[in-house]
Amino acid sequence: MSPQVILELEKKVLNGQKLETSELGQLINTEHLTTLSDSANRITRMCHGNKIDVEQLANIKKNYCSEDCVFCGQSAFFNTGIDSYQLLPANEILEMAKKAKTEGAQSYCLVAAWRQPSES
């Protein structure tokens, strides 16, 4: 995909049109990352201005995932050199959320590693 095609797709998005699946695939595989990044920034600024949202992440279960995903530092199979712990108690998670709010976070994301949520 050429830089010109990326710019054409940018115009399409800015005109309120949705991109086709094939167009999205081309964007994902482009070698022209600077052009893509610049276009994404212009789209973001047009849609959201210069506003940012502050999000805080809380790692509530660290390095105890039973999966062996080579790309993920949450797996218990890897010695990452950082502290590991099971799921934090609910009251501790709540206190962390309250602290995040007082520090200006508009959203609070809980990060925990396991195969899938339980049925309960």
PDB file of C-alpha atoms in Angstrom:
ATOM      1  CA  MET A   1       0.000   0.000   0.000  1.00  0.00           C
ATOM      2  CA  SER A   2       1.435   3.362  -1.007  1.00  0.00           C
ATOM      3  CA  PRO A   3       1.455   6.465   1.180  1.00  0.00           C
ATOM      4  CA  GLN A   4      -1.042   8.006  -1.255  1.00  0.00           C
ATOM      5  CA  VAL A   5      -3.536   5.201  -0.627  1.00  0.00           C
ATOM      6  CA  ILE A   6      -3.178   5.729   3.133  1.00  0.00           C
ATOM      7  CA  LEU A   7      -3.970   9.422   2.642  1.00  0.00           C
ATOM      8  CA  GLU A   8      -7.002   8.534   0.506  1.00  0.00           C
ATOM      9  CA  LEU A   9      -8.274   6.216   3.244  1.00  0.00           C
ATOM     10  CA  GLU A  10      -7.716   8.990   5.787  1.00  0.00           C
ATOM     11  CA  LYS A  11      -9.939  11.297   3.719  1.00  0.00           C
ATOM     12  CA  LYS A  12     -12.555   8.568   3.523  1.00  0.00           C
ATOM     13  CA  VAL A  13     -12.626   8.234   7.324  1.00  0.00           C
ATOM     14  CA  LEU A  14     -12.690  11.999   7.845  1.00  0.00           C
ATOM     15  CA  ASN A  15     -15.702  12.140   5.509  1.00  0.00           C
ATOM     16  CA  GLY A  16     -17.541   9.728   7.811  1.00  0.00           C
ATOM     17  CA  GLN A  17     -17.195   6.620   5.670  1.00  0.00           C
ATOM     18  CA  LYS A  18     -16.280   3.212   7.043  1.00  0.00           C
ATOM     19  CA  LEU A  19     -13.290   1.342   5.709  1.00  0.00           C
ATOM     20  CA  GLU A  20     -13.759  -2.043   4.088  1.00  0.00           C
ATOM     21  CA  THR A  21     -12.218  -5.127   5.687  1.00  0.00           C
ATOM     22  CA  SER A  22      -9.763  -5.406   2.799  1.00  0.00           C
ATOM     23  CA  GLU A  23      -8.672  -1.791   3.309  1.00  0.00           C
ATOM     24  CA  LEU A  24      -8.108  -2.407   7.020  1.00  0.00           C
ATOM     25  CA  GLY A  25      -5.986  -5.441   6.183  1.00  0.00           C
ATOM     26  CA  GLN A  26      -3.824  -3.340   3.904  1.00  0.00           C
ATOM     27  CA  LEU A  27      -3.324  -0.750   6.640  1.00  0.00           C
ATOM     28  CA  ILE A  28      -2.251  -3.396   9.130  1.00  0.00           C
ATOM     29  CA  ASN A  29       0.367  -4.711   6.721  1.00  0.00           C
ATOM     30  CA  THR A  30       1.729  -1.403   5.426  1.00  0.00           C
ATOM     31  CA  GLU A  31       5.420  -0.614   5.503  1.00  0.00           C
ATOM     32  CA  HIS A  32       4.672   3.130   5.554  1.00  0.00           C
ATOM     33  CA  LEU A  33       4.283   3.447   9.315  1.00  0.00           C
ATOM     34  CA  THR A  34       5.108   7.156   9.508  1.00  0.00           C
ATOM     35  CA  THR A  35       2.379   8.024   7.014  1.00  0.00           C
ATOM     36  CA  LEU A  36      -0.054   5.708   8.805  1.00  0.00           C
ATOM     37  CA  SER A  37       0.796   7.213  12.205  1.00  0.00           C
ATOM     38  CA  ASP A  38       0.425  10.763  10.911  1.00  0.00           C
ATOM     39  CA  SER A  39      -2.952   9.913   9.368  1.00  0.00           C
ATOM     40  CA  ALA A  40      -4.144   8.244  12.568  1.00  0.00           C
ATOM     41  CA  ASN A  41      -3.114  11.321  14.544  1.00  0.00           C
ATOM     42  CA  ARG A  42      -5.016  13.658  12.205  1.00  0.00           C
ATOM     43  CA  ILE A  43      -8.123  11.455  12.454  1.00  0.00           C
ATOM     44  CA  THR A  44      -7.864  11.414  16.254  1.00  0.00           C
ATOM     45  CA  ARG A  45      -7.452  15.194  16.438  1.00  0.00           C
ATOM     46  CA  MET A  46     -10.393  15.752  14.092  1.00  0.00           C
ATOM     47  CA  CYS A  47     -12.667  13.442  16.082  1.00  0.00           C
ATOM     48  CA  HIS A  48     -11.507  14.256  19.619  1.00  0.00           C
ATOM     49  CA  GLY A  49      -9.489  17.474  19.465  1.00  0.00           C
ATOM     50  CA  ASN A  50      -6.565  17.709  21.850  1.00  0.00           C
ATOM     51  CA  LYS A  51      -8.491  16.158  24.745  1.00  0.00           C
ATOM     52  CA  ILE A  52      -6.958  13.205  26.536  1.00  0.00           C
ATOM     53  CA  ASP A  53      -8.436  10.811  29.057  1.00  0.00           C
ATOM     54  CA  VAL A  54      -6.355   9.634  31.967  1.00  0.00           C
ATOM     55  CA  GLU A  55      -6.587   5.899  32.555  1.00  0.00           C
ATOM     56  CA  GLN A  56      -4.947   3.993  35.338  1.00  0.00           C
ATOM     57  CA  LEU A  57      -4.159   0.295  35.141  1.00  0.00           C
ATOM     58  CA  ALA A  58      -4.135  -1.975  38.164  1.00  0.00           C
ATOM     59  CA  ASN A  59      -2.409  -5.314  37.858  1.00  0.00           C
ATOM     60  CA  ILE A  60      -4.552  -7.345  40.267  1.00  0.00           C
ATOM     61  CA  LYS A  61      -3.051 -10.789  39.609  1.00  0.00           C
ATOM     62  CA  LYS A  62       0.567 -10.878  38.518  1.00  0.00           C
ATOM     63  CA  ASN A  63       2.603 -13.705  36.984  1.00  0.00           C
ATOM     64  CA  TYR A  64       0.268 -16.529  37.965  1.00  0.00           C
ATOM     65  CA  CYS A  65      -1.351 -17.262  34.616  1.00  0.00           C
ATOM     66  CA  SER A  66      -1.357 -20.963  33.775  1.00  0.00           C
ATOM     67  CA  GLU A  67      -0.991 -20.286  30.056  1.00  0.00           C
ATOM     68  CA  ASP A  68       2.402 -20.403  28.325  1.00  0.00           C
ATOM     69  CA  CYS A  69       2.043 -17.541  25.829  1.00  0.00           C
ATOM     70  CA  VAL A  70       5.540 -16.629  24.685  1.00  0.00           C
ATOM     71  CA  PHE A  71       4.629 -12.947  24.174  1.00  0.00           C
ATOM     72  CA  CYS A  72       3.142 -12.346  27.639  1.00  0.00           C
ATOM     73  CA  GLY A  73       4.940 -11.435  30.840  1.00  0.00           C
ATOM     74  CA  GLN A  74       1.968 -12.625  32.929  1.00  0.00           C
ATOM     75  CA  SER A  75       2.755 -16.306  32.411  1.00  0.00           C
ATOM     76  CA  ALA A  76       3.935 -18.260  35.451  1.00  0.00           C
ATOM     77  CA  PHE A  77       6.309 -20.088  33.078  1.00  0.00           C
ATOM     78  CA  PHE A  78       8.671 -17.123  32.790  1.00  0.00           C
ATOM     79  CA  ASN A  79      11.072 -15.751  35.366  1.00  0.00           C
ATOM     80  CA  THR A  80      10.501 -12.040  34.813  1.00  0.00           C
ATOM     81  CA  GLY A  81      12.323 -10.963  37.955  1.00  0.00           C
ATOM     82  CA  ILE A  82       9.296  -9.103  39.314  1.00  0.00           C
ATOM     83  CA  ASP A  83       7.088  -9.903  42.273  1.00  0.00           C
ATOM     84  CA  SER A  84       4.264 -12.353  41.675  1.00  0.00           C
ATOM     85  CA  TYR A  85       0.968 -12.508  43.517  1.00  0.00           C
ATOM     86  CA  GLN A  86      -2.428 -14.160  43.318  1.00  0.00           C
ATOM     87  CA  LEU A  87      -5.634 -12.163  42.876  1.00  0.00           C
ATOM     88  CA  LEU A  88      -5.644  -9.153  45.190  1.00  0.00           C
ATOM     89  CA  PRO A  89      -8.441  -8.865  47.776  1.00  0.00           C
ATOM     90  CA  ALA A  90     -11.504  -6.870  46.678  1.00  0.00           C
ATOM     91  CA  ASN A  91     -11.034  -4.217  49.383  1.00  0.00           C
ATOM     92  CA  GLU A  92      -7.465  -3.554  48.194  1.00  0.00           C
ATOM     93  CA  ILE A  93      -8.632  -3.245  44.574  1.00  0.00           C
ATOM     94  CA  LEU A  94     -11.362  -0.816  45.680  1.00  0.00           C
ATOM     95  CA  GLU A  95      -8.857   1.315  47.607  1.00  0.00           C
ATOM     96  CA  MET A  96      -6.597   1.422  44.561  1.00  0.00           C
ATOM     97  CA  ALA A  97      -9.568   2.555  42.441  1.00  0.00           C
ATOM     98  CA  LYS A  98     -10.449   5.326  44.900  1.00  0.00           C
ATOM     99  CA  LYS A  99      -6.841   6.513  44.875  1.00  0.00           C
ATOM    100  CA  ALA A 100      -6.811   6.517  41.062  1.00  0.00           C
ATOM    101  CA  LYS A 101      -9.949   8.668  41.036  1.00  0.00           C
ATOM    102  CA  THR A 102      -8.486  11.201  43.459  1.00  0.00           C
ATOM    103  CA  GLU A 103      -5.383  11.334  41.260  1.00  0.00           C
ATOM    104  CA  GLY A 104      -7.527  12.303  38.264  1.00  0.00           C
ATOM    105  CA  ALA A 105      -8.069   9.023  36.437  1.00  0.00           C
ATOM    106  CA  GLN A 106     -11.236   8.980  34.329  1.00  0.00           C
ATOM    107  CA  SER A 107     -11.129   5.223  33.902  1.00  0.00           C
ATOM    108  CA  TYR A 108      -9.655   2.370  35.865  1.00  0.00           C
ATOM    109  CA  CYS A 109      -8.656  -0.845  34.155  1.00  0.00           C
ATOM    110  CA  LEU A 110      -8.183  -4.108  36.047  1.00  0.00           C
ATOM    111  CA  VAL A 111      -5.543  -6.404  34.561  1.00  0.00           C
ATOM    112  CA  ALA A 112      -5.516 -10.052  35.565  1.00  0.00           C
ATOM    113  CA  ALA A 113      -4.151 -13.054  33.740  1.00  0.00           C
ATOM    114  CA  TRP A 114      -5.947 -16.368  33.472  1.00  0.00           C
ATOM    115  CA  ARG A 115      -7.279 -18.570  30.744  1.00  0.00           C
ATOM    116  CA  GLN A 116     -10.893 -17.389  30.917  1.00  0.00           C
ATOM    117  CA  PRO A 117     -13.406 -16.062  33.446  1.00  0.00           C
ATOM    118  CA  SER A 118     -15.001 -18.671  35.673  1.00  0.00           C
ATOM    119  CA  GLU A 119     -18.715 -19.396  35.462  1.00  0.00           C
ATOM    120  CA  SER A 120     -19.324 -18.085  38.992  1.00  0.00           C
TER     121      SER A 120
END
